[in-house]
């Protein structure tokens, strides 16, 4: 190989390689050598060795790998500072997101404690902060309010016979619903992780996730409006429930509680201003200012001082029990009611966690095991449900704080858990006077990042229209069908777009860039030149059952060959040619026999010879009469049909092997009568069109207009199918490729394949694709190898250069 670094050129000299030559050159392994037998795989999986046992234990419980190597001197202080910062964020977010889940605020603190400790042992991400998350809290709240609506817990007051809400019974039942939903979702995650189903998160594309979280943020706003205005809208379920809820809220706006609205407005304004100041000073501050915690403390002190609940009827958090609750078994009888919601929670929670985990891992240079993350997240949910926790996953805001404040390991999660634990044990009762409107305001302000995702519409409009449609459909379906059905519909539509793009790929004919071995689309590159006599066809997607027929139709269109009509007409003309040869042969025999009789009679009789009609001559006269009758009928039929497809009859006489060279023209489409005749001919009918006389051909050509002729279609001798984009192939595609090879070979066009991956060649071998006529010598390493072989085998010079004028003189109309 000669290379010139200065000029950037190179030259490679090697032989043209097909698959057979490549296997011999590279000594490719056989299928049995590449793939172990199933029995050997089972033996290896069940064989237990000490190194294998150690790896299994370390991978199942990652803390055993990194904790013995933990350096207190290097990591202790950064993890402590990071843990305290995240723990301070856990307190307001835990209580606020508990309102989204429709459970008492103390259960939000429980949710911030137990799952984080479980993830410490089983998680593989060093920076994910496990706990409450907005979207999951909303999804849990939709389940709890559906199965435990307020109407189920109305009771009659014995004093004045009025209906009042049994808040304690309602909250207790909602906690049970949230716990069993979390337990089932965690169990699903563990099972998916055990069977190595971690790749399921890849089916949630980024536009889908961002649109889903944006719609979930809108759900959160609707859910918190009742706390901001202190109104009591009706509870709606099923599709369009958000629309009905918004309509009901608008009707209740005149009944807004003004003190509550004032508290909400002031809190929102102060939070937005403080967060903007925090962002402005982020580069100068070692840790972010705990704005939410300061807001909660200030609001609690103000509410206790002026007695907002007693004097102005502003709703407050109420009693917060101190201490930890005893673990209890989730109510398994509710499994059937929550299984769909649990699956949605499992998938969404995992998708959010693994996306954050992989982002931090890529940034800091470590690996996150997707399957182990499923197990860790599932155990965090399942174990946490025994302590009345609701579904958790990684929080973007807390994870970013844990990473930016210097957190190195999940020891930061333990430190944040200790902050929450101290709050539950000793400080929980101090927040009993905290107004619920303040927590609702914290939720709304924290949704600012999700509201910014609506700018994705503009970005996707410029980048990808299909991703934009996925975004819009996801948002609309989530808003109208609620979070569970919306997620299912969004995933189904997203997968449909993938299938649609594989069914409607870009088909192109490639041309050579002069002076190189590169081949590009001739329609999009001006300098690309089509190789004379060779058509290089490529699809932008793999060929499989859903697009195999479209692939064949596109090949016909791009190559310009009406293969079906050409084969039918070729067979018809060959049948006519055989009949002509048989008649000529019989005529020659009769002439020779007649001459012999005449000579014999001349010797025996001196008078004029008598001419007798033999039996075979009568038969020939009858055949000719039938042919002439058929010709007249065919002529009449052509006059009725008008202009159609023009085909050119054989230009060379039949060779001894029975083959002749054919030329064709492409024109209009035959009518139903012709199609019926085609189907009959495919069954073996070889009836001729009519007389083969020159007069008949001349009459046929008089009925052909120049506008019906179209372009020449048989100006190629080889077709190369570029399969470099294929990553798999199924039986339908194999059969389609086999039919292409068979049909085009019948009209003397060679078919070659190029760019096949090794896996594709293996699948072709298993599918009995190769035969005596279709061998591995027809499969080439690259397009350039195939082109060189075609030109050497058939040659550009063998391509006939057609002149339309002589061709019209021997054409016949179909």
Tab-separated table of C-alpha atoms in Angstrom, residues 243-658:
chain	number	residue	atom	x	y	z
A	243	UNK	CA	-60.101	18.736	31.022
A	244	UNK	CA	-63.106	18.173	33.260
A	245	UNK	CA	-61.072	19.088	36.344
A	246	UNK	CA	-59.883	22.347	34.775
A	247	UNK	CA	-63.436	23.254	33.794
A	248	UNK	CA	-64.627	22.578	37.350
A	249	UNK	CA	-61.755	24.631	38.802
A	250	UNK	CA	-62.651	27.570	36.585
A	251	UNK	CA	-66.235	27.390	37.815
A	252	UNK	CA	-64.990	27.389	41.432
A	253	UNK	CA	-62.663	30.395	41.033
A	254	UNK	CA	-65.247	32.820	42.486
A	255	UNK	CA	-65.046	30.781	45.716
A	256	UNK	CA	-61.261	31.239	46.023
A	257	UNK	CA	-60.027	31.625	49.611
A	258	UNK	CA	-58.166	34.959	49.492
A	259	UNK	CA	-55.802	34.435	52.484
A	260	UNK	CA	-54.637	31.142	50.983
A	261	UNK	CA	-54.185	32.783	47.572
A	262	UNK	CA	-52.147	35.556	49.205
A	263	UNK	CA	-49.871	33.059	50.952
A	264	UNK	CA	-49.390	31.133	47.690
A	265	UNK	CA	-48.633	34.246	45.641
A	266	UNK	CA	-46.110	35.651	48.100
A	267	UNK	CA	-44.373	32.267	48.419
A	268	UNK	CA	-44.116	31.791	44.646
A	269	UNK	CA	-42.698	35.279	44.094
A	270	UNK	CA	-40.119	34.890	46.870
A	271	UNK	CA	-39.082	31.413	45.700
A	272	UNK	CA	-38.607	32.513	42.090
A	273	UNK	CA	-36.575	35.535	43.152
A	274	UNK	CA	-34.420	33.506	45.554
A	275	UNK	CA	-33.789	30.775	42.963
A	276	UNK	CA	-32.746	33.315	40.344
A	277	UNK	CA	-30.370	34.866	42.858
A	278	UNK	CA	-29.071	31.400	43.671
A	279	UNK	CA	-28.375	30.759	39.975
A	280	UNK	CA	-26.640	34.124	39.600
A	281	UNK	CA	-24.333	33.422	42.547
A	282	UNK	CA	-23.815	29.702	41.781
A	283	UNK	CA	-20.229	30.250	40.625
A	284	UNK	CA	-19.321	32.125	43.801
A	285	UNK	CA	-21.043	29.897	46.380
A	286	UNK	CA	-19.523	26.573	47.509
A	287	UNK	CA	-23.016	25.104	48.040
A	288	UNK	CA	-26.420	26.334	46.846
A	289	UNK	CA	-28.550	28.316	49.261
A	290	UNK	CA	-31.269	26.013	50.688
A	291	UNK	CA	-34.104	28.213	49.479
A	292	UNK	CA	-36.901	25.677	50.064
A	293	UNK	CA	-35.769	24.920	53.612
A	294	UNK	CA	-35.533	28.616	54.483
A	295	UNK	CA	-39.008	29.138	53.000
A	296	UNK	CA	-40.492	26.284	55.051
A	297	UNK	CA	-38.919	27.470	58.294
A	298	UNK	CA	-39.992	31.075	57.713
A	299	UNK	CA	-43.548	30.076	56.727
A	300	UNK	CA	-43.872	27.782	59.751
A	301	UNK	CA	-42.708	30.535	62.127
A	302	UNK	CA	-45.051	33.080	60.539
A	303	UNK	CA	-48.006	30.686	60.612
A	304	UNK	CA	-47.389	29.839	64.293
A	305	UNK	CA	-47.044	33.504	65.195
A	306	UNK	CA	-50.186	34.892	63.586
A	307	UNK	CA	-52.189	31.627	63.773
A	308	UNK	CA	-53.077	31.391	60.086
A	309	UNK	CA	-55.123	28.231	60.601
A	310	UNK	CA	-57.291	29.530	63.448
A	311	UNK	CA	-57.639	33.179	62.436
A	312	UNK	CA	-57.744	32.954	58.627
A	313	UNK	CA	-58.684	29.270	57.993
A	314	UNK	CA	-55.511	28.603	56.001
A	315	UNK	CA	-54.986	24.833	55.718
A	316	UNK	CA	-51.836	23.538	57.422
A	317	UNK	CA	-49.977	20.242	57.416
A	318	UNK	CA	-51.377	19.169	60.772
A	319	UNK	CA	-50.104	16.522	63.115
A	320	UNK	CA	-46.803	14.895	62.188
A	321	UNK	CA	-46.114	11.813	64.284
A	322	UNK	CA	-42.626	11.610	65.722
A	323	UNK	CA	-40.610	8.413	65.468
A	324	UNK	CA	-40.563	5.648	62.911
A	325	UNK	CA	-43.557	3.496	62.075
A	326	UNK	CA	-43.356	-0.293	62.299
A	327	UNK	CA	-43.103	-2.191	59.010
A	328	UNK	CA	-46.299	-3.774	57.720
A	329	UNK	CA	-47.198	-6.065	54.832
A	330	UNK	CA	-48.786	-4.306	51.821
A	331	UNK	CA	-52.412	-5.162	51.081
A	332	UNK	CA	-51.934	-7.809	48.389
A	333	UNK	CA	-55.658	-7.917	47.583
A	334	UNK	CA	-55.235	-4.666	45.641
A	335	UNK	CA	-52.784	-6.173	43.152
A	336	UNK	CA	-55.387	-6.534	40.417
A	337	UNK	CA	-56.432	-2.879	40.695
A	338	UNK	CA	-52.944	-1.380	40.467
A	339	UNK	CA	-50.927	-3.737	38.249
A	340	UNK	CA	-51.120	-1.476	35.180
A	341	UNK	CA	-50.119	1.604	37.170
A	342	UNK	CA	-47.317	-0.342	38.871
A	343	UNK	CA	-45.838	-1.361	35.524
A	344	UNK	CA	-45.940	2.240	34.290
A	345	UNK	CA	-44.259	3.409	37.512
A	346	UNK	CA	-41.564	0.749	37.138
A	347	UNK	CA	-40.725	1.708	33.553
A	348	UNK	CA	-40.814	5.491	34.025
A	349	UNK	CA	-38.833	5.382	37.270
A	350	UNK	CA	-36.164	3.188	35.733
A	351	UNK	CA	-35.924	5.319	32.582
A	352	UNK	CA	-35.352	8.491	34.609
A	353	UNK	CA	-32.802	6.846	36.916
A	354	UNK	CA	-30.751	5.107	34.230
A	355	UNK	CA	-30.603	8.233	32.047
A	356	UNK	CA	-29.273	10.307	34.951
A	357	UNK	CA	-26.918	7.533	36.060
A	358	UNK	CA	-25.383	7.113	32.605
A	359	UNK	CA	-24.958	10.872	32.253
A	360	UNK	CA	-22.947	11.114	35.474
A	361	UNK	CA	-21.021	7.917	34.716
A	362	UNK	CA	-19.944	9.235	31.320
A	363	UNK	CA	-18.852	12.501	32.867
A	364	UNK	CA	-16.821	10.972	35.699
A	365	UNK	CA	-15.516	7.871	33.937
A	366	UNK	CA	-17.204	4.901	35.603
A	367	UNK	CA	-19.737	2.301	34.496
A	368	UNK	CA	-23.391	1.918	35.420
A	369	UNK	CA	-24.907	-1.572	35.088
A	370	UNK	CA	-28.413	-1.151	33.677
A	371	UNK	CA	-29.637	-4.534	34.912
A	372	UNK	CA	-28.236	-3.990	38.417
A	373	UNK	CA	-29.841	-0.535	38.488
A	374	UNK	CA	-33.191	-2.206	37.844
A	375	UNK	CA	-32.589	-4.572	40.749
A	376	UNK	CA	-31.394	-1.772	43.053
A	377	UNK	CA	-34.330	0.482	42.235
A	378	UNK	CA	-36.777	-2.417	42.565
A	379	UNK	CA	-35.418	-3.401	46.002
A	380	UNK	CA	-35.575	0.240	47.120
A	381	UNK	CA	-39.248	0.370	46.179
A	382	UNK	CA	-40.178	-3.101	47.401
A	383	UNK	CA	-38.470	-2.791	50.812
A	384	UNK	CA	-39.613	0.804	51.210
A	385	UNK	CA	-43.244	-0.213	50.674
A	386	UNK	CA	-43.120	-2.170	53.967
A	387	UNK	CA	-42.471	1.183	55.680
A	388	UNK	CA	-45.359	2.959	53.860
A	389	UNK	CA	-43.137	4.636	51.257
A	390	UNK	CA	-44.380	5.465	47.780
A	391	UNK	CA	-42.507	5.024	44.494
A	392	UNK	CA	-39.048	6.573	44.180
A	393	UNK	CA	-36.378	7.149	41.580
A	394	UNK	CA	-33.492	9.536	41.016
A	395	UNK	CA	-34.273	13.245	41.275
A	396	UNK	CA	-32.570	15.478	38.753
A	397	UNK	CA	-32.349	18.503	41.056
A	398	UNK	CA	-30.978	16.607	44.063
A	399	UNK	CA	-28.606	14.503	41.919
A	400	UNK	CA	-27.155	17.642	40.369
A	401	UNK	CA	-26.629	19.139	43.848
A	402	UNK	CA	-24.980	15.915	45.029
A	403	UNK	CA	-22.634	15.978	42.035
A	404	UNK	CA	-21.825	19.714	42.009
A	405	UNK	CA	-21.139	19.885	45.772
A	406	UNK	CA	-18.385	17.288	45.435
A	407	UNK	CA	-20.135	14.011	46.221
A	408	UNK	CA	-17.978	11.016	45.309
A	409	UNK	CA	-19.927	7.936	46.431
A	410	UNK	CA	-23.271	6.881	47.845
A	411	UNK	CA	-21.957	7.737	51.314
A	412	UNK	CA	-23.483	11.108	50.514
A	413	UNK	CA	-26.854	9.339	50.340
A	414	UNK	CA	-26.299	7.905	53.809
A	415	UNK	CA	-25.477	11.377	55.138
A	416	UNK	CA	-28.648	12.841	53.605
A	417	UNK	CA	-30.634	9.964	55.095
A	418	UNK	CA	-29.307	10.817	58.549
A	419	UNK	CA	-30.553	14.404	58.136
A	420	UNK	CA	-34.009	13.100	57.278
A	421	UNK	CA	-33.906	10.616	60.156
A	422	UNK	CA	-33.131	13.344	62.699
A	423	UNK	CA	-35.989	15.424	61.302
A	424	UNK	CA	-38.450	12.552	61.630
A	425	UNK	CA	-37.387	11.703	65.168
A	426	UNK	CA	-36.995	15.164	66.694
A	427	UNK	CA	-38.027	17.990	64.365
A	428	UNK	CA	-41.142	16.703	62.626
A	429	UNK	CA	-43.593	18.169	65.123
A	430	UNK	CA	-42.182	21.672	64.512
A	431	UNK	CA	-43.676	21.702	61.002
A	432	UNK	CA	-47.266	21.075	62.045
A	433	UNK	CA	-48.239	24.716	61.377
A	434	UNK	CA	-46.722	24.763	57.909
A	435	UNK	CA	-49.367	25.946	55.384
A	436	UNK	CA	-50.121	23.468	52.595
A	437	UNK	CA	-50.173	26.383	50.149
A	438	UNK	CA	-46.439	26.841	50.789
A	439	UNK	CA	-45.744	23.200	49.863
A	440	UNK	CA	-47.901	23.556	46.730
A	441	UNK	CA	-45.927	26.691	45.796
A	442	UNK	CA	-42.645	24.798	46.222
A	443	UNK	CA	-43.937	22.107	43.865
A	444	UNK	CA	-44.916	24.640	41.208
A	445	UNK	CA	-41.624	26.529	41.328
A	446	UNK	CA	-39.622	23.303	41.140
A	447	UNK	CA	-41.480	22.456	37.917
A	448	UNK	CA	-39.834	25.392	36.149
A	449	UNK	CA	-37.268	23.109	34.514
A	450	UNK	CA	-39.998	20.913	33.054
A	451	UNK	CA	-41.879	23.941	31.755
A	452	UNK	CA	-38.745	24.930	29.829
A	453	UNK	CA	-39.002	21.643	27.919
A	454	UNK	CA	-41.811	23.140	25.847
A	455	UNK	CA	-39.078	24.854	23.850
A	456	UNK	CA	-38.333	21.375	22.466
A	457	UNK	CA	-41.133	21.972	19.959
A	458	UNK	CA	-39.109	24.691	18.218
A	459	UNK	CA	-35.894	22.678	18.356
A	460	UNK	CA	-37.471	19.500	17.015
A	461	UNK	CA	-39.200	21.427	14.237
A	462	UNK	CA	-35.770	22.319	12.887
A	463	UNK	CA	-34.094	18.958	13.561
A	464	UNK	CA	-36.617	16.151	13.046
A	465	UNK	CA	-40.284	16.341	12.140
A	466	UNK	CA	-40.868	12.729	13.163
A	467	UNK	CA	-39.453	13.342	16.655
A	468	UNK	CA	-41.651	16.415	16.850
A	469	UNK	CA	-44.714	14.298	16.056
A	470	UNK	CA	-43.645	11.816	18.753
A	471	UNK	CA	-43.315	14.715	21.221
A	472	UNK	CA	-46.744	16.133	20.387
A	473	UNK	CA	-48.519	12.767	20.377
A	474	UNK	CA	-46.926	11.859	23.726
A	475	UNK	CA	-47.957	15.153	25.290
A	476	UNK	CA	-51.508	15.000	23.947
A	477	UNK	CA	-52.061	11.353	24.867
A	478	UNK	CA	-50.668	11.884	28.384
A	479	UNK	CA	-52.849	14.937	28.937
A	480	UNK	CA	-56.015	13.382	27.550
A	481	UNK	CA	-55.616	9.720	28.547
A	482	UNK	CA	-53.883	10.249	31.926
A	483	UNK	CA	-50.412	9.078	32.865
A	484	UNK	CA	-50.777	5.290	32.602
A	485	UNK	CA	-52.682	5.009	29.316
A	486	UNK	CA	-50.765	7.978	27.940
A	487	UNK	CA	-47.449	6.219	28.476
A	488	UNK	CA	-48.666	3.045	26.768
A	489	UNK	CA	-50.035	4.995	23.801
A	490	UNK	CA	-46.830	7.018	23.532
A	491	UNK	CA	-44.572	3.964	23.478
A	492	UNK	CA	-46.811	2.266	20.913
A	493	UNK	CA	-46.753	5.334	18.661
A	494	UNK	CA	-42.994	5.747	19.035
A	495	UNK	CA	-42.427	2.133	17.966
A	496	UNK	CA	-44.873	2.636	15.109
A	497	UNK	CA	-42.737	5.489	13.766
A	498	UNK	CA	-39.723	3.170	13.752
A	499	UNK	CA	-41.666	0.502	11.852
A	500	UNK	CA	-43.006	3.129	9.474
A	501	UNK	CA	-39.499	4.390	8.710
A	502	UNK	CA	-38.301	0.852	7.963
A	503	UNK	CA	-41.317	0.271	5.718
A	504	UNK	CA	-40.764	3.505	3.822
A	505	UNK	CA	-36.981	3.796	3.509
A	506	UNK	CA	-35.034	5.711	0.904
A	507	UNK	CA	-34.252	3.659	-2.193
A	508	UNK	CA	-31.442	4.908	-4.374
A	509	UNK	CA	-29.332	4.011	-7.385
A	510	UNK	CA	-25.640	4.525	-6.723
A	511	UNK	CA	-23.077	5.967	-9.080
A	512	UNK	CA	-19.316	6.075	-8.955
A	513	UNK	CA	-17.405	9.197	-7.954
A	514	UNK	CA	-14.827	9.513	-10.753
A	515	UNK	CA	-11.325	8.565	-9.717
A	516	UNK	CA	-12.417	6.833	-6.482
A	517	UNK	CA	-13.960	3.581	-5.283
A	518	UNK	CA	-16.827	5.526	-3.665
A	519	UNK	CA	-20.460	5.076	-4.707
A	520	UNK	CA	-23.147	7.620	-3.844
A	521	UNK	CA	-26.730	8.389	-4.784
A	522	UNK	CA	-26.825	9.734	-8.327
A	523	UNK	CA	-29.961	11.768	-7.592
A	524	UNK	CA	-28.316	13.787	-4.815
A	525	UNK	CA	-24.744	14.061	-6.142
A	526	UNK	CA	-24.049	15.825	-9.428
A	527	UNK	CA	-20.611	14.315	-10.000
A	528	UNK	CA	-21.730	10.708	-9.491
A	529	UNK	CA	-21.625	8.679	-12.690
A	530	UNK	CA	-23.691	5.551	-13.275
A	531	UNK	CA	-21.575	2.553	-14.265
A	532	UNK	CA	-22.470	1.553	-17.871
A	533	UNK	CA	-24.511	-1.613	-17.902
A	534	UNK	CA	-24.605	-1.929	-14.093
A	535	UNK	CA	-27.344	-0.762	-11.711
A	536	UNK	CA	-26.324	-0.483	-8.050
A	537	UNK	CA	-29.419	-0.503	-5.841
A	538	UNK	CA	-29.453	0.306	-2.123
A	539	UNK	CA	-32.125	0.625	0.568
A	540	UNK	CA	-31.575	2.784	3.644
A	541	UNK	CA	-33.201	0.144	5.873
A	542	UNK	CA	-32.827	-3.574	6.385
A	543	UNK	CA	-34.992	-5.883	4.295
A	544	UNK	CA	-37.538	-7.913	6.254
A	545	UNK	CA	-41.122	-9.131	5.985
A	546	UNK	CA	-42.706	-5.687	6.385
A	547	UNK	CA	-40.896	-4.068	3.453
A	548	UNK	CA	-39.760	-6.990	1.278
A	549	UNK	CA	-42.488	-6.418	-1.300
A	550	UNK	CA	-41.803	-2.675	-1.341
A	551	UNK	CA	-38.118	-3.464	-1.856
A	552	UNK	CA	-38.934	-5.529	-4.948
A	553	UNK	CA	-41.232	-2.845	-6.367
A	554	UNK	CA	-38.610	-0.148	-5.791
A	555	UNK	CA	-35.992	-2.296	-7.551
A	556	UNK	CA	-38.256	-2.634	-10.570
A	557	UNK	CA	-38.898	1.105	-10.630
A	558	UNK	CA	-35.268	2.166	-10.199
A	559	UNK	CA	-33.928	-0.331	-12.700
A	560	UNK	CA	-36.673	0.446	-15.225
A	561	UNK	CA	-37.407	-3.236	-15.819
A	562	UNK	CA	-41.000	-4.437	-15.968
A	563	UNK	CA	-39.778	-7.870	-14.961
A	564	UNK	CA	-43.188	-9.578	-14.805
A	565	UNK	CA	-44.334	-8.392	-18.197
A	566	UNK	CA	-40.933	-9.025	-19.721
A	567	UNK	CA	-40.831	-12.636	-18.563
A	568	UNK	CA	-44.362	-13.265	-19.797
A	569	UNK	CA	-43.709	-11.736	-23.172
A	570	UNK	CA	-40.359	-13.508	-23.495
A	571	UNK	CA	-42.036	-16.855	-22.909
A	572	UNK	CA	-44.721	-15.947	-25.408
A	573	UNK	CA	-42.228	-14.958	-28.069
A	574	UNK	CA	-40.131	-18.053	-27.420
A	575	UNK	CA	-43.235	-20.171	-27.879
A	576	UNK	CA	-43.974	-18.344	-31.134
A	577	UNK	CA	-40.377	-18.806	-32.250
A	578	UNK	CA	-40.588	-22.530	-31.606
A	579	UNK	CA	-43.785	-22.762	-33.607
A	580	UNK	CA	-42.143	-20.918	-36.503
A	581	UNK	CA	-39.179	-23.256	-36.409
A	582	UNK	CA	-41.443	-26.316	-36.357
A	583	UNK	CA	-43.444	-25.002	-39.325
A	584	UNK	CA	-40.272	-24.181	-41.222
A	585	UNK	CA	-38.938	-27.641	-40.473
A	586	UNK	CA	-42.153	-29.308	-41.649
A	587	UNK	CA	-42.205	-27.104	-44.745
A	588	UNK	CA	-38.651	-28.103	-45.584
A	589	UNK	CA	-39.513	-31.772	-45.149
A	590	UNK	CA	-42.594	-31.460	-47.363
A	591	UNK	CA	-40.639	-29.601	-50.000
A	592	UNK	CA	-37.911	-32.234	-50.014
A	593	UNK	CA	-40.488	-35.020	-50.123
A	594	UNK	CA	-42.399	-33.295	-52.923
A	595	UNK	CA	-39.284	-32.833	-54.992
A	596	UNK	CA	-38.374	-36.452	-54.506
A	597	UNK	CA	-41.869	-37.597	-55.606
A	598	UNK	CA	-41.773	-35.258	-58.554
A	599	UNK	CA	-38.477	-36.639	-59.712
A	600	UNK	CA	-39.741	-40.162	-59.249
A	601	UNK	CA	-42.963	-39.467	-61.117
A	602	UNK	CA	-41.097	-37.784	-63.937
A	603	UNK	CA	-39.095	-40.909	-64.472
A	604	UNK	CA	-42.155	-43.206	-64.416
A	605	UNK	CA	-44.590	-41.122	-66.465
A	606	UNK	CA	-43.999	-39.035	-69.456
A	607	UNK	CA	-47.077	-36.874	-68.716
A	608	UNK	CA	-47.287	-33.892	-66.295
A	609	UNK	CA	-46.836	-34.790	-62.620
A	610	UNK	CA	-49.851	-35.048	-60.405
A	611	UNK	CA	-49.792	-32.939	-57.231
A	612	UNK	CA	-51.421	-34.625	-54.267
A	613	UNK	CA	-52.059	-33.080	-50.865
A	614	UNK	CA	-50.673	-35.280	-48.167
A	615	UNK	CA	-52.200	-35.592	-44.753
A	616	UNK	CA	-49.409	-33.636	-43.056
A	617	UNK	CA	-49.833	-30.805	-45.597
A	618	UNK	CA	-53.520	-30.625	-44.713
A	619	UNK	CA	-52.635	-30.434	-41.063
A	620	UNK	CA	-50.191	-27.613	-41.775
A	621	UNK	CA	-52.856	-25.728	-43.777
A	622	UNK	CA	-55.262	-26.056	-40.849
A	623	UNK	CA	-52.579	-24.762	-38.438
A	624	UNK	CA	-51.923	-21.805	-40.694
A	625	UNK	CA	-55.630	-21.089	-40.960
A	626	UNK	CA	-55.993	-21.138	-37.154
A	627	UNK	CA	-52.983	-18.827	-36.800
A	628	UNK	CA	-54.420	-16.379	-39.307
A	629	UNK	CA	-57.758	-16.390	-37.513
A	630	UNK	CA	-55.991	-15.750	-34.205
A	631	UNK	CA	-54.062	-12.900	-35.830
A	632	UNK	CA	-57.293	-11.231	-36.990
A	633	UNK	CA	-58.823	-11.572	-33.508
A	634	UNK	CA	-55.642	-10.194	-31.918
A	635	UNK	CA	-55.618	-7.239	-34.300
A	636	UNK	CA	-59.223	-6.422	-33.413
A	637	UNK	CA	-58.460	-6.731	-29.699
A	638	UNK	CA	-55.515	-4.324	-30.061
A	639	UNK	CA	-57.678	-1.808	-31.823
A	640	UNK	CA	-60.094	-1.859	-28.885
A	641	UNK	CA	-57.386	-1.558	-26.230
A	642	UNK	CA	-55.401	1.284	-27.754
A	643	UNK	CA	-51.801	1.986	-27.011
A	644	UNK	CA	-50.098	-0.214	-24.420
A	645	UNK	CA	-46.712	-1.631	-23.588
A	646	UNK	CA	-44.327	-2.051	-26.500
A	647	UNK	CA	-41.939	-4.990	-26.535
A	648	UNK	CA	-39.197	-5.731	-29.031
A	649	UNK	CA	-39.014	-9.218	-30.474
A	650	UNK	CA	-35.773	-11.249	-30.517
A	651	UNK	CA	-32.971	-9.533	-32.421
A	652	UNK	CA	-30.832	-12.676	-32.777
A	653	UNK	CA	-31.830	-16.187	-33.869
A	654	UNK	CA	-32.121	-18.939	-31.330
A	655	UNK	CA	-28.865	-20.584	-30.392
A	656	UNK	CA	-28.547	-24.378	-30.047
A	657	UNK	CA	-29.109	-24.108	-26.303
A	658	UNK	CA	-32.509	-22.573	-26.907
